[in-house]
Short mmCIF file of the N, C-alpha and C atoms (twelve columns), coordinates in Angstrom:
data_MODEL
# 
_entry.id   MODEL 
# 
loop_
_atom_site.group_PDB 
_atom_site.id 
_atom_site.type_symbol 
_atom_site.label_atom_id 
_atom_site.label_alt_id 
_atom_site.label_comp_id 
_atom_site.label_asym_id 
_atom_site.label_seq_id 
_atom_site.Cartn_x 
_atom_site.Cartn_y 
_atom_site.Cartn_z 
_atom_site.pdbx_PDB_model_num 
ATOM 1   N N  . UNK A 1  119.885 74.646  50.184 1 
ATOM 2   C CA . UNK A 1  120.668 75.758  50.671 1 
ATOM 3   C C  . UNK A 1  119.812 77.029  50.648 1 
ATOM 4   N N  . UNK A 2  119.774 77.672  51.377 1 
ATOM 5   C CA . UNK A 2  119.176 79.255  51.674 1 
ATOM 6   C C  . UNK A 2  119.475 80.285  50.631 1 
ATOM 7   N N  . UNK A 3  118.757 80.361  50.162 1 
ATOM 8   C CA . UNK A 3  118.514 82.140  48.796 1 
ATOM 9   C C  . UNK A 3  119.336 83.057  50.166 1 
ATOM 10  N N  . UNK A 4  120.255 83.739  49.360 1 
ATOM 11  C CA . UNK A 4  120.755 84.663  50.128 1 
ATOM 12  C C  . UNK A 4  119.889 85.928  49.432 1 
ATOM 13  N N  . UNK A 5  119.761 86.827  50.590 1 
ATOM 14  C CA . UNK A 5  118.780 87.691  50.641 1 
ATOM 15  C C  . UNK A 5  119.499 89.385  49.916 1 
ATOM 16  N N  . UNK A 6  118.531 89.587  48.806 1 
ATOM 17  C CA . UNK A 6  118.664 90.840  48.133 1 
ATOM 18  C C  . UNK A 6  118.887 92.150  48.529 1 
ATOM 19  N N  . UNK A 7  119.549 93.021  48.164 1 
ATOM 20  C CA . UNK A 7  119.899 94.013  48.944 1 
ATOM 21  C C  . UNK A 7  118.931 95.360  48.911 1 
ATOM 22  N N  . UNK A 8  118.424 94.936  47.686 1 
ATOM 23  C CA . UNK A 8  116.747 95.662  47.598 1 
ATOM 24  C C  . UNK A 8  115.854 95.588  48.967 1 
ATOM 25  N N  . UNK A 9  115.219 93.772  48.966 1 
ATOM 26  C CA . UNK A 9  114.981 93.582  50.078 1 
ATOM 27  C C  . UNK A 9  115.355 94.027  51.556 1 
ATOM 28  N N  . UNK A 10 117.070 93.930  51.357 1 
ATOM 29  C CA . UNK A 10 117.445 94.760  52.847 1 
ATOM 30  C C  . UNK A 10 116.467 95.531  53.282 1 
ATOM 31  N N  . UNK A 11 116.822 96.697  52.091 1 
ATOM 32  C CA . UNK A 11 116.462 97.850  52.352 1 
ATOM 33  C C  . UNK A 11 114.837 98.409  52.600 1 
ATOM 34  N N  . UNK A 12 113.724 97.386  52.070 1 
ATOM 35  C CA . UNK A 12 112.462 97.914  52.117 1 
ATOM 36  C C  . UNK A 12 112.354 97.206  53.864 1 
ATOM 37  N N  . UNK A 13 113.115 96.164  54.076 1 
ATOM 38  C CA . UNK A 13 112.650 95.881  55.262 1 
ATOM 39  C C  . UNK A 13 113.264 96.830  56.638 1 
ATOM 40  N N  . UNK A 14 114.476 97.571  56.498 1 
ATOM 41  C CA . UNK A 14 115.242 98.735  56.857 1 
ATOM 42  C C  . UNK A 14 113.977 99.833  57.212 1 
ATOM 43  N N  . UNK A 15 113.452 100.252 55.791 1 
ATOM 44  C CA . UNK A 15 112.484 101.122 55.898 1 
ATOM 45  C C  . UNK A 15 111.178 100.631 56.249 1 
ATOM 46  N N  . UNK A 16 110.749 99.497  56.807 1 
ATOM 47  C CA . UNK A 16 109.411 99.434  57.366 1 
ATOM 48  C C  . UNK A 16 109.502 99.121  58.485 1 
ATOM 49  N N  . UNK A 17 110.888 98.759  59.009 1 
ATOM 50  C CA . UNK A 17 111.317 98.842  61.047 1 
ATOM 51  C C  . UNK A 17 111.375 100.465 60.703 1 
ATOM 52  N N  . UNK A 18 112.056 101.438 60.511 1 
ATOM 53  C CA . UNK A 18 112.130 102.581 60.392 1 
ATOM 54  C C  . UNK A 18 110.635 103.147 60.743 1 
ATOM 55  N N  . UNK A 19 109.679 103.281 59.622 1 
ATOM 56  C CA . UNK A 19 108.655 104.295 59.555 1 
ATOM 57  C C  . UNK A 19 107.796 103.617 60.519 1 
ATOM 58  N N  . UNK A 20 107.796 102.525 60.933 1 
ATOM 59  C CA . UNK A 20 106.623 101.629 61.956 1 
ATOM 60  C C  . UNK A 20 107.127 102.494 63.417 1 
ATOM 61  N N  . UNK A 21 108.369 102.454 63.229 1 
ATOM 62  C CA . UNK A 21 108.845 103.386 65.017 1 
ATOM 63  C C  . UNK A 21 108.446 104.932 64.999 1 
ATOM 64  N N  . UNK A 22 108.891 105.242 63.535 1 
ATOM 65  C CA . UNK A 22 108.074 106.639 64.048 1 
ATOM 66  C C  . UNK A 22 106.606 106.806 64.303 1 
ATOM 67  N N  . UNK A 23 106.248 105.713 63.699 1 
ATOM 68  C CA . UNK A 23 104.224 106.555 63.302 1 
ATOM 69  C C  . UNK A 23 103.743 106.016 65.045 1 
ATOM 70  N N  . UNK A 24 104.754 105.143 65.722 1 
ATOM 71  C CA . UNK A 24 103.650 104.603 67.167 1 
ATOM 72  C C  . UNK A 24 104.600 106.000 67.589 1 
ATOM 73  N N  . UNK A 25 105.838 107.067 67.507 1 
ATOM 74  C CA . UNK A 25 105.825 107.868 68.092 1 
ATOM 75  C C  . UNK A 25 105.204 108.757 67.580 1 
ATOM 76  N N  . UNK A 26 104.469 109.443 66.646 1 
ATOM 77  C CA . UNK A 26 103.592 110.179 66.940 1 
ATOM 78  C C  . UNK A 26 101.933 110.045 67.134 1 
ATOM 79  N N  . UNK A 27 101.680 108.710 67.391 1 
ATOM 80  C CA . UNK A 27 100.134 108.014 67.729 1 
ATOM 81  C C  . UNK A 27 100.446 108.341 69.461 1 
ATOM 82  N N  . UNK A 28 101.381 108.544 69.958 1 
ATOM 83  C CA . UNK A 28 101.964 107.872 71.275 1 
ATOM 84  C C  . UNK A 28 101.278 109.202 72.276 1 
ATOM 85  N N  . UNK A 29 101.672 110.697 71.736 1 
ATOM 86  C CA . UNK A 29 100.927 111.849 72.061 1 
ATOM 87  C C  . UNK A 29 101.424 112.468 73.538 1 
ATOM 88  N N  . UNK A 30 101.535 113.275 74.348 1 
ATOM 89  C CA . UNK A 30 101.894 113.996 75.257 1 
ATOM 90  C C  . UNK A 30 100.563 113.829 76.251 1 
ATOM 91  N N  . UNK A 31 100.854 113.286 77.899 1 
ATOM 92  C CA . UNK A 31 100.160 113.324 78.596 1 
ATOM 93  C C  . UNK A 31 100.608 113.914 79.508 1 
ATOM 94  N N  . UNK A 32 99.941  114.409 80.812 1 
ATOM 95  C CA . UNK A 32 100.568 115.177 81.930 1 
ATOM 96  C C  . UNK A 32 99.470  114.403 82.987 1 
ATOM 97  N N  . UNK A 33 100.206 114.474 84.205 1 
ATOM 98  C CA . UNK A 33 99.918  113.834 85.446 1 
ATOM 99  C C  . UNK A 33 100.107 114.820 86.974 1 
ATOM 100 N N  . UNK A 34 99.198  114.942 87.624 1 
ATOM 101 C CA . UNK A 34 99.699  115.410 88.473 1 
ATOM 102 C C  . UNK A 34 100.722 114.160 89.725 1 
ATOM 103 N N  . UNK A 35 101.867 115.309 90.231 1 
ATOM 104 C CA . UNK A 35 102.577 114.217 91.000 1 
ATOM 105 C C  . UNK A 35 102.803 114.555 92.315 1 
ATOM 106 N N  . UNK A 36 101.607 115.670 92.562 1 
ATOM 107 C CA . UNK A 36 101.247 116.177 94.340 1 
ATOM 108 C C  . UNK A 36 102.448 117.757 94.204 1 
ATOM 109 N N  . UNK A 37 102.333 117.799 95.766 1 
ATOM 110 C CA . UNK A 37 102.800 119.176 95.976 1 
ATOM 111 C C  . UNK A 37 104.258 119.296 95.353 1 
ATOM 112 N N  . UNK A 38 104.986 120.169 94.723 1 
ATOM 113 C CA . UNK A 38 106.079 120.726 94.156 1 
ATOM 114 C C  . UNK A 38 107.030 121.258 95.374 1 
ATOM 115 N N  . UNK A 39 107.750 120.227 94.791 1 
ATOM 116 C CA . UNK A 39 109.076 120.662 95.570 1 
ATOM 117 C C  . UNK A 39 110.710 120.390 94.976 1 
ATOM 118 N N  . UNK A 40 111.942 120.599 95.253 1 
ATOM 119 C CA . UNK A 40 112.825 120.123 94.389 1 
ATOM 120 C C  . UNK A 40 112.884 119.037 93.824 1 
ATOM 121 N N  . UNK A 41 112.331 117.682 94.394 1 
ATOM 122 C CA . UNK A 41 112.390 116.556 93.864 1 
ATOM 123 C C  . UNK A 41 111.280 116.212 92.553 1 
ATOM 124 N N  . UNK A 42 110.904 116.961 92.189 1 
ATOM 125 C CA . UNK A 42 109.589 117.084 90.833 1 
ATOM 126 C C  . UNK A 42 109.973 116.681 90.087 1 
ATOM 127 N N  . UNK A 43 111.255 116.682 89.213 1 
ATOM 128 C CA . UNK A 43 112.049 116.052 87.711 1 
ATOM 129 C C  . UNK A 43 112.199 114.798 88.209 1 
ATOM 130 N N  . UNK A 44 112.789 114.709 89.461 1 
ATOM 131 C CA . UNK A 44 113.545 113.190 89.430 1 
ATOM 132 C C  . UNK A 44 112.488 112.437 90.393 1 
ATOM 133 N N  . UNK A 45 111.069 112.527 90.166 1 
ATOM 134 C CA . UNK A 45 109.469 111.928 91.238 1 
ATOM 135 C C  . UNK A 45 108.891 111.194 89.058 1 
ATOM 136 N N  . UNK A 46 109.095 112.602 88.629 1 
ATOM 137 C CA . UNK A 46 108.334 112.216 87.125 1 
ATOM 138 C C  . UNK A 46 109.367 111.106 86.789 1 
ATOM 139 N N  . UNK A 47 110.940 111.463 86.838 1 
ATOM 140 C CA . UNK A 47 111.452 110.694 85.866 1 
ATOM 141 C C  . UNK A 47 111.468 109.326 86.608 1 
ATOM 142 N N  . UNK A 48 111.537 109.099 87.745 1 
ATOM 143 C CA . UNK A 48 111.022 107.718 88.155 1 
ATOM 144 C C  . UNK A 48 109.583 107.110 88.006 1 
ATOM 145 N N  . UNK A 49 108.471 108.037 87.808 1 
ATOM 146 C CA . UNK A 49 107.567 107.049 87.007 1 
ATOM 147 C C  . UNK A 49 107.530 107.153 85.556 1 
ATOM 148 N N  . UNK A 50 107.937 107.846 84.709 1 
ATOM 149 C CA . UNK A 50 107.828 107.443 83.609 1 
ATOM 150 C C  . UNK A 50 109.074 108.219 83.006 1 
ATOM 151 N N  . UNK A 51 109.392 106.905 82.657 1 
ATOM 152 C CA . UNK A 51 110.921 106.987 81.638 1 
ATOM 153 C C  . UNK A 51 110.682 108.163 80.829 1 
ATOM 154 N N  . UNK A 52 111.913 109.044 80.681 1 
ATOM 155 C CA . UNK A 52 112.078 110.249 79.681 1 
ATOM 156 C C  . UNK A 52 110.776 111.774 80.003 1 
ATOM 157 N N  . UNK A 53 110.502 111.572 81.559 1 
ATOM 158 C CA . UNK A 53 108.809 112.234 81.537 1 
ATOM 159 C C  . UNK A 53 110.038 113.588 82.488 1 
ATOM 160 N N  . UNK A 54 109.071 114.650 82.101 1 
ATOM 161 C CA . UNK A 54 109.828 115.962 82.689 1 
ATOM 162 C C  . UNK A 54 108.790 116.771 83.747 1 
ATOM 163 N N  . UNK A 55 109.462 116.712 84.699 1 
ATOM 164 C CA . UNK A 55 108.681 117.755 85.432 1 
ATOM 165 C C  . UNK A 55 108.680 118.878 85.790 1 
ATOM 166 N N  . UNK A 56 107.722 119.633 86.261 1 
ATOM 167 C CA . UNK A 56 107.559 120.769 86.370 1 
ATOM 168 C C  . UNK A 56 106.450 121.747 87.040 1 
ATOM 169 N N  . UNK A 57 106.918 122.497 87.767 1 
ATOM 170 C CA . UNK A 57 105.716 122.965 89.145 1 
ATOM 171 C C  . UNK A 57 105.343 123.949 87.994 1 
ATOM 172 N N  . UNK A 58 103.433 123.854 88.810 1 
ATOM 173 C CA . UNK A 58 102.726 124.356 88.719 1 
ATOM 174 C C  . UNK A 58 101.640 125.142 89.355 1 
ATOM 175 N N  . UNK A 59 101.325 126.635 89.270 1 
ATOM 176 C CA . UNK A 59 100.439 126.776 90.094 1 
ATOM 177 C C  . UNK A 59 98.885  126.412 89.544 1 
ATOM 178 N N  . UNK A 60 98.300  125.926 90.977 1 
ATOM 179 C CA . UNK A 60 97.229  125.573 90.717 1 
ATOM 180 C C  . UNK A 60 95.962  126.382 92.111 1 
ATOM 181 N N  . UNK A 61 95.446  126.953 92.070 1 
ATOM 182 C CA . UNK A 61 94.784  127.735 92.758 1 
ATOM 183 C C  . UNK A 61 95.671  127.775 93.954 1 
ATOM 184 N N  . UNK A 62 96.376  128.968 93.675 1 
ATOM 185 C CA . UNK A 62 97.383  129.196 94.456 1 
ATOM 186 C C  . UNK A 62 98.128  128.513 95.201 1 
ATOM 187 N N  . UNK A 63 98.705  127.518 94.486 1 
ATOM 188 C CA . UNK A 63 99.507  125.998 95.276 1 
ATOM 189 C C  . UNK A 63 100.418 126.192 94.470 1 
ATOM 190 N N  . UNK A 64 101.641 125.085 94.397 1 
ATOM 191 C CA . UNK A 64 102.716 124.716 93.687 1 
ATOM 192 C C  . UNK A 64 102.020 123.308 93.220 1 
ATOM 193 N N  . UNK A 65 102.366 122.707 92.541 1 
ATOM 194 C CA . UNK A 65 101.702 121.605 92.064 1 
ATOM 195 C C  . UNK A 65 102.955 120.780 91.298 1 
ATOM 196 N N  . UNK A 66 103.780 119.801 91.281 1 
ATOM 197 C CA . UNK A 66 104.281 118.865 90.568 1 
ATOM 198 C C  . UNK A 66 103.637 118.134 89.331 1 
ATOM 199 N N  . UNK A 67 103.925 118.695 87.953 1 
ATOM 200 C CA . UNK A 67 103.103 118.116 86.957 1 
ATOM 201 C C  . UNK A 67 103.879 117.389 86.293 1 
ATOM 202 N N  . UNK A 68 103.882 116.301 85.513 1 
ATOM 203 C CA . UNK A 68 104.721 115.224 85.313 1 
ATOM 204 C C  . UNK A 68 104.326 115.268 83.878 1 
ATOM 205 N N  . UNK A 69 105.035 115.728 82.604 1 
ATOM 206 C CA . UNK A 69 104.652 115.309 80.951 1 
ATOM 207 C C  . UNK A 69 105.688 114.727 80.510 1 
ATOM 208 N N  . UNK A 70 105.073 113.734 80.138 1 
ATOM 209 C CA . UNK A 70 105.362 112.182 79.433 1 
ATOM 210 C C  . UNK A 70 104.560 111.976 78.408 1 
ATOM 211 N N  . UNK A 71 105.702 110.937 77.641 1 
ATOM 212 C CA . UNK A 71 104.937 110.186 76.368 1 
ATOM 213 C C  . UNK A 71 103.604 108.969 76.906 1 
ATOM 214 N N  . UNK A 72 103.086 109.642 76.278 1 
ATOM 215 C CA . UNK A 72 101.667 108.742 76.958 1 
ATOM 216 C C  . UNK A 72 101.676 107.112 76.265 1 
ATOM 217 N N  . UNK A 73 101.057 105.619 77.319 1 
ATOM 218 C CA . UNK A 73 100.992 105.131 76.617 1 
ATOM 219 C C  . UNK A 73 100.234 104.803 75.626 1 
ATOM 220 N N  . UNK A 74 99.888  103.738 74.289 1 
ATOM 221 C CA . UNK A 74 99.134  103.699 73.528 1 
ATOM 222 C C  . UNK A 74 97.541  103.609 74.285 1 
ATOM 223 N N  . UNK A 75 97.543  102.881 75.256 1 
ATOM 224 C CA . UNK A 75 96.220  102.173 75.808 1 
ATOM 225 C C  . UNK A 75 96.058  103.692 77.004 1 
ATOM 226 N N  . UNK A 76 96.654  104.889 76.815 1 
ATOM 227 C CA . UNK A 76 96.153  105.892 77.774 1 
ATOM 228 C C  . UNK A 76 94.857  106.085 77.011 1 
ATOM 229 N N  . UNK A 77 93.653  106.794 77.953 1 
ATOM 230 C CA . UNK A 77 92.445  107.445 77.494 1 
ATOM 231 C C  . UNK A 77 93.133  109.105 77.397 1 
ATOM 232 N N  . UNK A 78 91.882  109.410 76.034 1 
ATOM 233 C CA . UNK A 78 92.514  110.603 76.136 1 
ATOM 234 C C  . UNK A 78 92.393  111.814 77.020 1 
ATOM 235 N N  . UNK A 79 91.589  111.766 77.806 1 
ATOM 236 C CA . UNK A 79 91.519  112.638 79.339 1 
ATOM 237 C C  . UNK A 79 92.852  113.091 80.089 1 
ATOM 238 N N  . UNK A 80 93.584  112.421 80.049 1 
ATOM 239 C CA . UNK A 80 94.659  112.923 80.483 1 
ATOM 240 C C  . UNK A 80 95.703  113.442 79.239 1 
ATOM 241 N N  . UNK A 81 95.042  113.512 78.545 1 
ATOM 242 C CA . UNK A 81 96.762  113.856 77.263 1 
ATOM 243 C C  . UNK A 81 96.427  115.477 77.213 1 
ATOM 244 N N  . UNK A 82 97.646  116.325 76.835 1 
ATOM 245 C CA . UNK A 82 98.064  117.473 77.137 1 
ATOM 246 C C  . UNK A 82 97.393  118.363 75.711 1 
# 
């Protein structure tokens, strides 16, 4: 029959799903993308390529520019992170 499992145990295993999700969110880091010329559709161009990513025009030698910041993934280089 199966050892029913300690409530101690619960709990350290509670807290190592816990702190494992935060530390890949802050390894994870802020990247930005350009997503071409700026126009109303800029929030909802970012938020269709990357889940939870916000956009926002930018000028860029005197242009409007669509810039897209998102959670970068782990395997991004860091050249593009913000």
């Amino acid at each position: 029959m199966a050892k029913p499992v300690s409530l101690p145990m619960l709990l350290l295993l509670a807290f190592a799903l816990v702190t494992g999700k935060f530390l890949g969110m802050a390894n994870a880091g802020i990247c930005v993308e350009d997503m071409g010329p700026c126009d109303r559709m800029c929030g909802s161009i970012c938020k269709l390529a990357h889940r939870g990513g916000q956009g926002m025009c930018s000028d860029v030698s005197n242009q409007k520019v669509c810039k897209c910041f998102h959670e970068c993934a782990i395997s991004s280089s860091p050249s593009n992170k913000a």
